[in-house]
Amino acid sequence: MRLSFNLPSLPLTSGQSVRAEVVSSDEKGSDILLNGVPTRVPERLEAGRNLEGKIERNAAGQAVLNFSGEVALPEEGAATAFLTSIGSPPDAESMALTQTLRKHGIPLTEDWFRRAREMMLRLGVGAGDKAGLDALVLLMRFRSAESGFPLLKEYVNGNLRFGALFEALGRADIELLRQGWGAGRLVGRLLELVTQPRDQGTSAPELPAAMADNLALQELLSQPPQAGEEGRVYFQWPLFWDGQDAPDTLEGEAFVPPKGQEEQGYSLRILVHPPTLGSLEVAVHRLESQLWIHFSSASAESRKALGSIFPALQARLKELSWASVKLTLGLLPVRKTFLGPTEPGSPVERGEPAPEEPRRPLDIRA
């Protein structure tokens, strides 16, 4: 598959590998993030899809991205044909790996496949280990050390979320954590919980080890910016909602510009679970003096409520000297984990028409 677009303010060169994420889509095309920079393409793609491909230059300020057809998962016959073409037997492990690579939007090439197959053998991942396969491919996507595989597998299985870790705390500890959060002393309270002896009858004795694993995961999935290459920061943070006993997990990732291009902009995506709105994903993209905020929710009622604040938010943001403010709404992609691929179950993959969403500017006070 090829996507054409006007060249954004990025130093893209022919043959350069790029990452893209489909943020929203309508009948006229799709809004995608190209290496963290908002870009519009005329093709209608599924929101939430992650793609990786290479740049092909065109004339007149146009460029083409070649994604080698990542949009559709390969049928069994196509996967078998690919494996046969590279001389690999279509056994259960190779077939499972092929499906997992494409599900994560990784180009199905001989190089990617052989690297992943070798990792399967080294890490002892079998065809039936879906969590292991997802963790392995995440290692490849984030270019992380194989020593982090056990942590990523725990993450894929849902065992390293801040909210779940704190559910085991005693009420007294949770209340102190809530007070620290409200007073801006959350970091200090977290350090106390991890380092100071506590009454094991009312607190979770395993919290220090679990917290250490969580923090190690955040470091594993973060990469500092390099010359000519953007950086990525993955983070989790506890977040208290009014009336809830245990904290929610605020989970997010940020893409920061390469060294020497700090003024270019940034891209930030977070996932939270407000009691009154359900799961809510917020993506904030800044390109120089332009701001784009995209809200995604699975609930039509929540999207309607969010849309109602857009005029006030737009006005407030313009008071803060943004030259251009774009606010949009969309349907929350179905994912098992924040960093995982979209899953069958989204309206697009079920063959249902995408709902029409208001395309109005957003308000930041949300």
Coordinates of C-alpha atoms in Angstrom, one line a residue:
M1 CA 0.0 0.0 0.0
R2 CA 1.2 3.5 -0.8
L3 CA 0.1 6.8 0.8
S4 CA 0.7 10.1 -0.9
F5 CA 0.9 13.4 1.0
N6 CA 2.4 16.9 1.0
L7 CA 5.9 16.9 2.5
P8 CA 5.7 17.9 6.1
S9 CA 8.4 20.0 7.8
L10 CA 10.6 16.9 8.4
P11 CA 14.0 16.2 6.8
L12 CA 12.7 13.1 5.0
T13 CA 14.9 11.4 2.4
S14 CA 14.2 8.7 -0.2
G15 CA 14.4 5.3 1.3
Q16 CA 14.1 6.5 4.9
S17 CA 12.2 4.3 7.3
V18 CA 9.3 6.1 9.0
R19 CA 6.6 5.3 11.6
A20 CA 3.0 6.3 11.2
E21 CA -0.1 6.1 13.3
V22 CA -3.6 6.6 12.0
V23 CA -5.3 9.0 14.5
S24 CA -8.7 9.6 12.9
S25 CA -10.5 9.0 9.6
D26 CA -13.5 10.3 7.7
E27 CA -14.9 10.1 4.2
K28 CA -12.3 12.5 2.8
G29 CA -9.2 10.8 4.2
S30 CA -7.2 10.2 7.3
D31 CA -5.2 12.1 9.8
I32 CA -1.9 10.3 10.5
L33 CA 1.2 11.0 12.6
L34 CA 4.3 10.6 10.5
N35 CA 7.3 10.3 12.9
G36 CA 5.2 12.3 15.3
V37 CA 4.2 15.1 12.9
P38 CA 0.5 15.5 12.0
T39 CA -0.1 14.7 8.3
R40 CA -3.2 14.4 6.2
V41 CA -3.6 11.6 3.5
P42 CA -6.5 11.1 1.1
E43 CA -6.8 7.4 1.8
R44 CA -9.4 6.3 4.4
L45 CA -7.6 4.1 7.0
E46 CA -8.6 2.5 10.3
A47 CA -8.0 4.7 13.3
G48 CA -5.5 3.2 15.7
R49 CA -3.5 1.3 13.0
N50 CA 0.3 1.6 13.4
L51 CA 2.3 1.4 10.2
E52 CA 6.0 1.3 9.3
G53 CA 7.4 1.9 5.9
K54 CA 9.8 3.8 3.7
I55 CA 9.7 7.2 1.9
E56 CA 9.5 7.3 -1.9
R57 CA 10.0 10.9 -3.3
N58 CA 7.7 12.4 -5.9
A59 CA 8.0 15.7 -7.7
A60 CA 6.2 19.0 -6.8
G61 CA 6.6 18.7 -3.0
Q62 CA 4.8 15.4 -2.8
A63 CA 6.1 12.2 -1.2
V64 CA 4.9 8.6 -1.1
L65 CA 5.1 6.2 1.8
N66 CA 5.4 2.6 0.8
F67 CA 3.9 0.5 3.6
S68 CA 4.0 -2.8 1.7
G69 CA 0.3 -3.5 2.4
E70 CA 0.2 -3.6 6.2
V71 CA -3.4 -2.6 6.4
A72 CA -4.9 -6.1 5.9
L73 CA -3.8 -9.2 7.9
P74 CA -2.6 -11.9 5.5
E75 CA -4.8 -14.9 4.9
E76 CA -3.3 -18.3 5.6
G77 CA -2.6 -19.0 2.0
A78 CA -0.7 -15.7 1.6
A79 CA 1.3 -16.4 4.7
T80 CA 2.2 -19.8 3.4
A81 CA 3.2 -18.3 0.1
F82 CA 5.5 -15.8 1.8
L83 CA 7.2 -18.5 4.0
T84 CA 7.7 -20.7 0.9
S85 CA 9.2 -17.8 -1.0
I86 CA 12.0 -17.3 1.6
G87 CA 12.6 -21.1 2.0
S88 CA 11.1 -21.4 5.5
P89 CA 8.7 -24.3 6.3
P90 CA 5.2 -23.1 7.1
D91 CA 5.2 -24.8 10.5
A92 CA 2.9 -23.7 13.4
E93 CA 5.6 -21.3 14.9
S94 CA 6.3 -19.6 11.6
M95 CA 2.6 -19.1 10.8
A96 CA 1.9 -17.7 14.3
L97 CA 4.9 -15.3 14.0
T98 CA 3.8 -14.2 10.5
Q99 CA 0.3 -13.3 11.8
T100 CA 1.7 -11.5 14.8
L101 CA 4.2 -9.4 12.8
R102 CA 1.5 -8.2 10.5
K103 CA -1.0 -7.6 13.3
H104 CA 1.6 -5.1 14.8
G105 CA 2.0 -3.4 11.5
I106 CA 5.6 -4.7 10.9
P107 CA 6.4 -5.2 7.2
L108 CA 6.5 -8.8 6.3
T109 CA 10.0 -9.1 4.9
E110 CA 12.6 -11.8 5.1
D111 CA 14.8 -9.7 7.3
W112 CA 12.1 -8.9 9.9
F113 CA 10.9 -12.5 9.9
R114 CA 14.3 -14.2 10.3
R115 CA 15.2 -11.8 13.2
A116 CA 12.0 -12.5 14.9
R117 CA 12.2 -16.3 14.3
E118 CA 15.7 -16.4 15.9
M119 CA 14.4 -14.5 18.9
M120 CA 11.6 -17.0 19.3
L121 CA 14.1 -19.8 19.5
R122 CA 16.4 -17.9 21.9
L123 CA 13.5 -16.9 24.2
G124 CA 11.6 -20.2 24.0
V125 CA 8.4 -18.8 22.6
G126 CA 6.0 -21.3 21.0
A127 CA 3.2 -20.9 18.5
G128 CA 0.5 -21.1 21.3
D129 CA 2.2 -18.4 23.5
K130 CA 0.3 -15.4 22.2
A131 CA 1.4 -13.2 25.0
G132 CA 5.0 -14.2 24.4
L133 CA 4.7 -13.5 20.7
D134 CA 3.2 -10.0 21.3
A135 CA 5.9 -9.3 23.9
L136 CA 8.6 -10.4 21.4
V137 CA 7.3 -8.2 18.6
L138 CA 7.1 -5.2 21.1
L139 CA 10.7 -5.8 21.8
M140 CA 11.5 -5.5 18.1
R141 CA 9.2 -2.4 17.7
F142 CA 10.9 -0.6 20.6
R143 CA 14.4 -1.9 19.8
S144 CA 14.7 -3.0 23.4
A145 CA 17.1 -5.6 24.9
E146 CA 16.0 -9.2 25.0
S147 CA 16.6 -9.2 28.7
G148 CA 13.4 -7.1 29.0
F149 CA 11.3 -9.9 27.6
P150 CA 9.9 -11.2 30.9
L151 CA 8.9 -7.6 31.8
L152 CA 7.1 -7.1 28.5
K153 CA 5.3 -10.4 28.8
E154 CA 4.1 -9.4 32.3
Y155 CA 2.9 -6.1 30.7
V156 CA 1.1 -7.9 27.9
N157 CA -0.7 -10.0 30.5
G158 CA -1.9 -6.9 32.3
N159 CA 0.2 -7.4 35.4
L160 CA 2.3 -4.2 35.5
R161 CA -0.3 -1.4 35.6
F162 CA 0.0 1.2 38.4
G163 CA -3.7 0.9 39.3
A164 CA -3.5 -2.8 39.8
L165 CA -0.3 -2.5 41.9
F166 CA -1.9 -0.2 44.3
E167 CA -5.1 -2.2 44.7
A168 CA -3.2 -4.4 47.1
L169 CA -2.3 -1.5 49.4
G170 CA -4.0 -1.0 52.7
R171 CA -6.5 1.8 53.0
A172 CA -4.2 3.9 55.2
D173 CA -1.4 3.8 52.5
I174 CA -3.9 4.6 49.7
E175 CA -5.2 7.6 51.7
L176 CA -1.7 8.9 52.2
L177 CA -1.0 8.4 48.5
R178 CA -4.1 10.3 47.7
Q179 CA -3.1 13.2 50.0
G180 CA 0.3 13.3 48.5
W181 CA -1.1 13.4 45.0
G182 CA -3.4 16.3 45.9
A183 CA -0.6 18.2 47.6
G184 CA 1.9 17.7 44.8
R185 CA 4.0 15.3 46.9
L186 CA 3.2 12.1 45.0
V187 CA 6.9 11.2 44.2
G188 CA 7.8 11.5 47.8
R189 CA 5.0 9.3 48.9
L190 CA 5.8 6.7 46.3
L191 CA 9.4 6.6 47.5
E192 CA 8.2 6.1 51.1
L193 CA 5.9 3.2 50.0
V194 CA 8.8 1.5 48.3
T195 CA 11.7 2.1 50.7
Q196 CA 10.3 2.3 54.2
P197 CA 9.2 -0.7 56.3
R198 CA 5.5 -1.0 56.7
D199 CA 3.0 -3.1 58.5
Q200 CA 2.5 -6.2 56.3
G201 CA -0.8 -6.8 57.9
T202 CA -2.3 -3.6 56.3
S203 CA 0.1 -3.1 53.3
A204 CA 1.3 -5.1 50.4
P205 CA 4.8 -6.5 51.1
E206 CA 5.4 -7.3 47.4
L207 CA 4.8 -3.6 46.3
P208 CA 8.6 -2.6 46.3
A209 CA 9.4 -5.4 43.8
A210 CA 6.3 -4.8 41.7
M211 CA 7.1 -1.0 41.6
A212 CA 10.7 -1.7 40.6
D213 CA 9.4 -3.9 37.7
N214 CA 7.0 -1.2 36.6
L215 CA 9.7 1.5 36.6
A216 CA 12.1 -0.8 34.8
L217 CA 9.4 -1.4 32.1
Q218 CA 9.0 2.4 31.7
E219 CA 12.8 2.7 31.2
L220 CA 12.9 -0.3 28.8
L221 CA 10.3 1.3 26.5
S222 CA 11.8 4.8 26.5
Q223 CA 14.5 5.9 24.1
P224 CA 16.3 9.3 24.2
P225 CA 16.3 11.4 21.0
Q226 CA 19.3 11.0 18.7
A227 CA 20.7 13.2 16.0
G228 CA 18.2 12.9 13.1
E229 CA 15.9 10.5 15.0
E230 CA 13.1 11.3 17.4
G231 CA 12.9 9.9 21.0
R232 CA 10.1 8.1 22.7
V233 CA 9.1 8.2 26.4
Y234 CA 6.7 5.6 27.8
F235 CA 5.2 6.4 31.2
Q236 CA 2.6 5.4 33.8
W237 CA 1.3 7.5 36.6
P238 CA -1.4 7.1 39.3
L239 CA -4.4 9.3 38.9
F240 CA -7.2 9.8 41.5
W241 CA -10.7 10.4 40.4
D242 CA -13.3 11.8 42.8
G243 CA -15.2 9.1 44.7
Q244 CA -12.8 6.2 43.7
D245 CA -11.0 4.3 46.4
A246 CA -8.0 3.2 44.3
P247 CA -6.0 5.2 41.8
D248 CA -6.5 4.9 38.1
T249 CA -3.5 4.3 35.8
L250 CA -2.6 7.2 33.5
E251 CA -0.7 5.5 30.7
G252 CA 1.0 7.3 27.9
E253 CA 3.8 7.8 25.4
A254 CA 5.4 10.9 24.0
F255 CA 7.5 11.4 20.9
V256 CA 10.1 14.2 21.2
P257 CA 12.0 15.8 18.3
P258 CA 15.6 14.8 17.3
K259 CA 18.5 16.7 18.8
G260 CA 18.8 20.1 17.2
Q261 CA 15.1 20.2 16.2
E262 CA 13.6 20.8 19.7
E263 CA 11.4 23.7 18.4
Q264 CA 9.8 21.5 15.8
G265 CA 7.1 20.1 18.1
Y266 CA 6.0 16.9 19.9
S267 CA 3.4 14.2 20.1
L268 CA 1.7 12.9 23.2
R269 CA -0.9 10.2 23.7
I270 CA -2.4 9.2 27.1
L271 CA -5.1 6.8 28.2
V272 CA -7.3 7.3 31.3
H273 CA -10.5 5.9 32.6
P274 CA -12.7 8.7 34.1
P275 CA -15.7 7.1 35.9
T276 CA -18.2 9.3 34.1
L277 CA -16.7 8.9 30.6
G278 CA -15.2 5.4 30.5
S279 CA -11.9 4.7 28.7
L280 CA -10.7 7.9 27.1
E281 CA -7.6 8.4 24.9
V282 CA -6.3 12.0 24.4
A283 CA -3.6 12.7 21.8
V284 CA -1.9 16.1 21.8
H285 CA 0.2 17.1 18.8
R286 CA 2.2 20.3 18.5
L287 CA 3.9 21.4 15.3
E288 CA 5.6 24.8 15.9
S289 CA 2.7 27.1 16.8
Q290 CA 0.0 24.7 15.7
L291 CA -1.9 22.5 18.1
W292 CA -4.0 19.5 17.4
I293 CA -5.9 17.6 20.2
H294 CA -7.8 14.4 19.4
F295 CA -10.2 12.7 21.9
S296 CA -11.1 9.0 21.4
S297 CA -13.9 7.3 23.3
A298 CA -15.9 4.1 22.9
S299 CA -19.0 5.7 24.1
A300 CA -21.2 7.9 21.8
E301 CA -22.6 9.7 24.9
S302 CA -19.0 10.5 26.1
R303 CA -18.1 11.8 22.7
K304 CA -21.2 14.0 22.7
A305 CA -20.3 15.4 26.1
L306 CA -16.7 16.1 25.0
G307 CA -17.8 17.8 21.9
S308 CA -20.0 20.2 23.9
I309 CA -16.8 21.7 25.6
F310 CA -15.0 22.3 22.3
P311 CA -16.1 26.0 21.8
A312 CA -14.9 27.0 25.3
L313 CA -11.7 25.0 24.9
Q314 CA -11.0 26.5 21.5
A315 CA -11.4 30.0 22.8
R316 CA -9.2 29.3 25.8
L317 CA -6.4 27.8 23.7
K318 CA -6.4 30.8 21.3
E319 CA -5.9 33.0 24.3
L320 CA -2.7 31.1 25.0
S321 CA -1.3 32.4 21.6
W322 CA -1.6 29.2 19.5
A323 CA -1.7 30.3 15.9
S324 CA -3.9 27.3 14.9
V325 CA -6.0 25.0 17.1
K326 CA -7.6 21.8 15.8
L327 CA -9.9 19.7 18.0
T328 CA -11.3 16.4 16.9
L329 CA -13.3 13.4 18.2
G330 CA -13.1 9.8 17.2
L331 CA -13.9 6.2 18.2
L332 CA -11.5 4.6 20.6
P333 CA -9.6 1.7 18.9
V334 CA -9.9 -1.7 20.5
R335 CA -6.6 -2.8 22.0
K336 CA -5.7 -5.3 24.7
T337 CA -2.9 -3.1 26.0
F338 CA -2.1 0.6 25.5
L339 CA 0.9 -0.3 23.3
G340 CA -0.7 -3.3 21.6
P341 CA -2.1 -3.4 18.0
T342 CA -5.8 -2.8 17.2
E343 CA -7.8 -6.0 17.7
P344 CA -10.8 -7.5 15.8
G345 CA -13.7 -5.9 17.5
S346 CA -13.4 -2.4 16.3
P347 CA -16.4 -1.3 14.0
V348 CA -14.1 -1.1 11.0
E349 CA -12.8 -4.6 11.4
R350 CA -16.3 -6.0 12.0
G351 CA -17.3 -4.5 8.6
E352 CA -19.6 -1.8 10.2
P353 CA -19.6 1.7 8.8
A354 CA -17.5 4.2 10.9
P355 CA -19.8 6.6 12.8
E356 CA -19.8 10.2 11.7
E357 CA -17.9 12.3 14.2
P358 CA -18.1 16.1 14.5
R359 CA -14.9 17.6 13.2
R360 CA -14.6 20.7 15.3
P361 CA -11.7 22.4 17.0
L362 CA -10.9 21.1 20.6
D363 CA -10.6 22.9 24.0
I364 CA -7.6 22.1 26.2
R365 CA -9.3 22.5 29.6
A366 CA -10.8 19.1 29.0

